[in-house]
């Protein structure tokens, strides 16, 4: 269905805090994705293109929408509702406290997959008479508010866990996020300690 929100309600007027944990190891991003997110229909895996010369991309960001504060919007330009830009602004309206000592350049937020159909909302270009017959079976925009993520810092050889947490100590969603920290830290330690495939050595002639 268009414009669906899931899995849970927003935090309301309560402030959120971005909390983080650091793991002094750099498990392969593909191993992290396979172990933690491969079976999720809303999994994402992003790699930055900002890198020094002769080095790999610095950050890999992986996650899904299994957290208690995650939201998902599927936008259909044919539905008489708010535009995709308006919905993104609504998702970002929640106040969040960002720690000054955050060890990476990513602080969660929205992750979007935007289709070409959004040009009609963005530019006002009219649709042709046969436009509806060519409508894609996929959402014209898929917008995720990520409340958790695993960030691999390839430059420093470490992994950062991020989670949005309600400030109230008694909030069950805060406890759920802290359980995720503990579970994911253990999973990453297991991945980091396991042998990983490498390139096969060249065969001797």
Short mmCIF file of C-alpha atoms in Angstrom, two decimals:
data_model
loop_
_atom_site.label_atom_id
_atom_site.label_comp_id
_atom_site.label_asym_id
_atom_site.label_seq_id
_atom_site.Cartn_x
_atom_site.Cartn_y
_atom_site.Cartn_z
CA UNK A 1 0.00 0.00 0.00
CA UNK A 2 1.14 3.55 -0.62
CA UNK A 3 2.47 5.70 2.19
CA UNK A 4 2.61 2.95 4.80
CA UNK A 5 4.42 3.64 8.07
CA UNK A 6 5.93 0.84 10.11
CA UNK A 7 6.78 -0.75 12.45
CA UNK A 8 6.04 1.54 15.42
CA UNK A 9 4.85 4.97 16.53
CA UNK A 10 7.19 7.96 16.61
CA UNK A 11 8.61 9.10 19.91
CA UNK A 12 6.25 12.07 20.19
CA UNK A 13 7.51 15.07 22.11
CA UNK A 14 10.20 13.04 23.90
CA UNK A 15 13.72 13.82 22.82
CA UNK A 16 15.89 11.18 21.24
CA UNK A 17 19.60 10.69 21.77
CA UNK A 18 22.02 9.17 19.33
CA UNK A 19 24.08 6.57 21.20
CA UNK A 20 27.07 4.70 19.85
CA UNK A 21 29.43 1.84 20.59
CA UNK A 22 32.87 1.21 19.09
CA UNK A 23 34.37 -2.16 18.17
CA UNK A 24 38.13 -2.11 17.48
CA UNK A 25 37.80 -4.46 14.52
CA UNK A 26 36.86 -4.23 10.85
CA UNK A 27 34.83 -7.29 9.83
CA UNK A 28 34.18 -7.53 6.09
CA UNK A 29 31.05 -5.59 5.17
CA UNK A 30 29.74 -8.50 3.11
CA UNK A 31 30.03 -10.80 6.13
CA UNK A 32 28.19 -8.29 8.33
CA UNK A 33 25.40 -7.94 5.78
CA UNK A 34 25.06 -11.69 5.36
CA UNK A 35 24.94 -12.37 9.09
CA UNK A 36 22.71 -9.51 10.23
CA UNK A 37 20.64 -8.10 7.37
CA UNK A 38 20.48 -10.40 4.34
CA UNK A 39 17.01 -11.73 5.21
CA UNK A 40 15.47 -8.30 5.84
CA UNK A 41 13.21 -6.90 3.07
CA UNK A 42 14.27 -3.36 4.01
CA UNK A 43 18.01 -3.93 4.38
CA UNK A 44 20.40 -1.27 3.11
CA UNK A 45 24.13 -1.19 2.44
CA UNK A 46 25.76 2.11 1.52
CA UNK A 47 29.38 2.84 0.66
CA UNK A 48 30.79 6.34 0.60
CA UNK A 49 32.56 7.60 -2.52
CA UNK A 50 34.65 10.08 -0.50
CA UNK A 51 38.13 8.61 -0.22
CA UNK A 52 41.75 9.68 -0.30
CA UNK A 53 43.77 8.71 -3.39
CA UNK A 54 44.60 5.02 -3.69
CA UNK A 55 42.36 4.03 -0.76
CA UNK A 56 39.04 2.24 -0.60
CA UNK A 57 35.86 4.07 0.34
CA UNK A 58 36.11 5.02 4.01
CA UNK A 59 32.67 4.08 5.36
CA UNK A 60 30.27 1.22 4.79
CA UNK A 61 26.84 1.75 6.39
CA UNK A 62 24.54 -1.24 6.89
CA UNK A 63 21.16 -1.68 8.54
CA UNK A 64 17.44 -2.30 8.18
CA UNK A 65 14.16 -1.19 9.78
CA UNK A 66 13.86 -3.76 12.57
CA UNK A 67 14.37 -1.16 15.30
CA UNK A 68 11.54 0.23 17.45
CA UNK A 69 11.84 3.77 16.07
CA UNK A 70 12.41 2.94 12.41
CA UNK A 71 9.86 4.16 9.89
CA UNK A 72 9.18 3.22 6.26
CA UNK A 73 7.26 5.24 3.69
CA UNK A 74 6.30 3.86 0.29
CA UNK A 75 5.30 6.84 -1.85
CA UNK A 76 3.03 6.70 -4.91
CA UNK A 77 2.84 9.89 -7.00
CA UNK A 78 -0.66 8.89 -8.13
CA UNK A 79 -2.07 8.98 -4.61
CA UNK A 80 -3.64 12.29 -3.48
CA UNK A 81 -1.45 12.87 -0.45
CA UNK A 82 1.62 14.77 0.70
CA UNK A 83 4.64 14.88 -1.58
CA UNK A 84 7.70 12.76 -0.90
CA UNK A 85 9.64 15.86 0.20
CA UNK A 86 6.93 16.75 2.73
CA UNK A 87 7.00 13.23 4.18
CA UNK A 88 10.78 13.32 4.53
CA UNK A 89 10.53 16.62 6.41
CA UNK A 90 7.96 15.04 8.75
CA UNK A 91 10.31 12.13 9.48
CA UNK A 92 13.15 14.53 10.28
CA UNK A 93 11.05 16.75 12.57
CA UNK A 94 11.84 14.69 15.67
CA UNK A 95 14.53 16.46 17.77
CA UNK A 96 17.67 14.38 18.25
CA UNK A 97 20.66 15.07 20.50
CA UNK A 98 23.89 14.25 18.63
CA UNK A 99 26.96 13.61 20.84
CA UNK A 100 29.96 15.81 20.15
CA UNK A 101 32.30 12.82 20.38
CA UNK A 102 30.54 10.84 17.63
CA UNK A 103 33.44 8.99 15.96
CA UNK A 104 32.03 8.95 12.41
CA UNK A 105 30.44 11.33 9.91
CA UNK A 106 27.12 9.46 9.78
CA UNK A 107 24.43 10.19 12.38
CA UNK A 108 21.46 8.15 11.08
CA UNK A 109 18.51 9.89 9.39
CA UNK A 110 16.62 9.08 6.20
CA UNK A 111 17.77 6.73 3.47
CA UNK A 112 15.92 7.02 0.18
CA UNK A 113 15.48 5.19 -3.09
CA UNK A 114 13.89 7.71 -5.47
CA UNK A 115 12.28 6.85 -8.80
CA UNK A 116 12.08 8.92 -11.95
CA UNK A 117 8.35 9.43 -11.42
CA UNK A 118 9.16 12.01 -8.72
CA UNK A 119 10.13 14.46 -11.47
CA UNK A 120 6.43 15.33 -11.75
CA UNK A 121 6.39 16.46 -8.10
CA UNK A 122 9.79 18.13 -8.22
CA UNK A 123 9.46 20.00 -11.53
CA UNK A 124 5.74 20.13 -12.28
CA UNK A 125 6.26 18.33 -15.59
CA UNK A 126 2.78 17.14 -16.68
CA UNK A 127 2.15 13.45 -17.13
CA UNK A 128 1.29 12.16 -20.59
CA UNK A 129 -2.07 10.59 -21.39
CA UNK A 130 -0.55 7.11 -21.47
CA UNK A 131 1.59 7.67 -18.40
CA UNK A 132 -0.52 5.55 -16.03
CA UNK A 133 -0.28 2.53 -18.33
CA UNK A 134 3.51 2.62 -17.86
CA UNK A 135 3.32 2.86 -14.06
CA UNK A 136 6.04 0.89 -12.28
CA UNK A 137 5.00 -1.93 -9.92
CA UNK A 138 7.54 -0.57 -7.43
CA UNK A 139 7.08 2.47 -5.16
CA UNK A 140 8.00 5.79 -6.74
CA UNK A 141 9.97 6.48 -3.58
CA UNK A 142 10.99 4.31 -0.66
CA UNK A 143 12.03 6.35 2.36
CA UNK A 144 13.52 4.79 5.49
CA UNK A 145 14.09 6.52 8.80
CA UNK A 146 16.96 4.43 10.14
CA UNK A 147 17.11 4.16 13.93
CA UNK A 148 20.06 1.73 13.90
CA UNK A 149 23.12 1.19 11.75
CA UNK A 150 26.45 -0.57 11.62
CA UNK A 151 29.19 1.73 10.29
CA UNK A 152 32.49 0.20 9.21
CA UNK A 153 35.32 2.74 9.19
CA UNK A 154 37.81 1.29 6.71
CA UNK A 155 40.33 4.07 7.34
CA UNK A 156 40.60 3.40 11.09
CA UNK A 157 39.91 -0.32 10.98
CA UNK A 158 36.99 -0.14 13.41
CA UNK A 159 33.23 -0.55 13.50
CA UNK A 160 30.72 1.86 15.04
CA UNK A 161 27.20 0.89 16.15
CA UNK A 162 24.60 3.67 16.12
CA UNK A 163 21.10 3.72 17.62
CA UNK A 164 18.45 6.33 18.34
CA UNK A 165 17.36 5.98 21.97
CA UNK A 166 14.59 7.72 23.92
CA UNK A 167 16.08 9.87 26.66
CA UNK A 168 13.78 8.38 29.31
CA UNK A 169 15.50 5.52 31.14
CA UNK A 170 12.14 3.79 31.68
CA UNK A 171 11.26 3.69 27.96
CA UNK A 172 11.09 0.10 26.71
CA UNK A 173 12.41 1.19 23.31
CA UNK A 174 15.59 2.40 24.97
CA UNK A 175 16.05 -1.02 26.57
CA UNK A 176 15.41 -2.68 23.21
CA UNK A 177 18.10 -0.57 21.56
CA UNK A 178 20.59 -1.42 24.31
CA UNK A 179 19.85 -5.13 23.80
CA UNK A 180 20.55 -4.61 20.10
CA UNK A 181 23.90 -3.04 20.97
CA UNK A 182 24.87 -6.08 23.05
CA UNK A 183 23.63 -8.63 20.49
CA UNK A 184 25.27 -6.88 17.54
CA UNK A 185 28.57 -6.37 19.36
CA UNK A 186 28.72 -10.10 20.05
CA UNK A 187 27.79 -10.95 16.46
CA UNK A 188 30.49 -8.64 15.09
CA UNK A 189 33.09 -10.12 17.43
CA UNK A 190 32.17 -13.57 16.15
CA UNK A 191 32.45 -12.38 12.54
CA UNK A 192 35.77 -10.63 13.17
CA UNK A 193 37.22 -13.76 14.76
CA UNK A 194 36.06 -16.12 12.01
CA UNK A 195 38.21 -16.93 8.97
CA UNK A 196 37.09 -15.11 5.83
CA UNK A 197 37.59 -16.09 2.21
CA UNK A 198 40.54 -14.53 0.42
CA UNK A 199 41.63 -14.47 -3.19
CA UNK A 200 42.85 -17.86 -4.34
CA UNK A 201 46.62 -18.00 -4.84
CA UNK A 202 47.83 -18.08 -8.40
CA UNK A 203 48.43 -21.58 -9.72
CA UNK A 204 51.98 -22.50 -10.58
CA UNK A 205 52.53 -23.13 -14.28
#
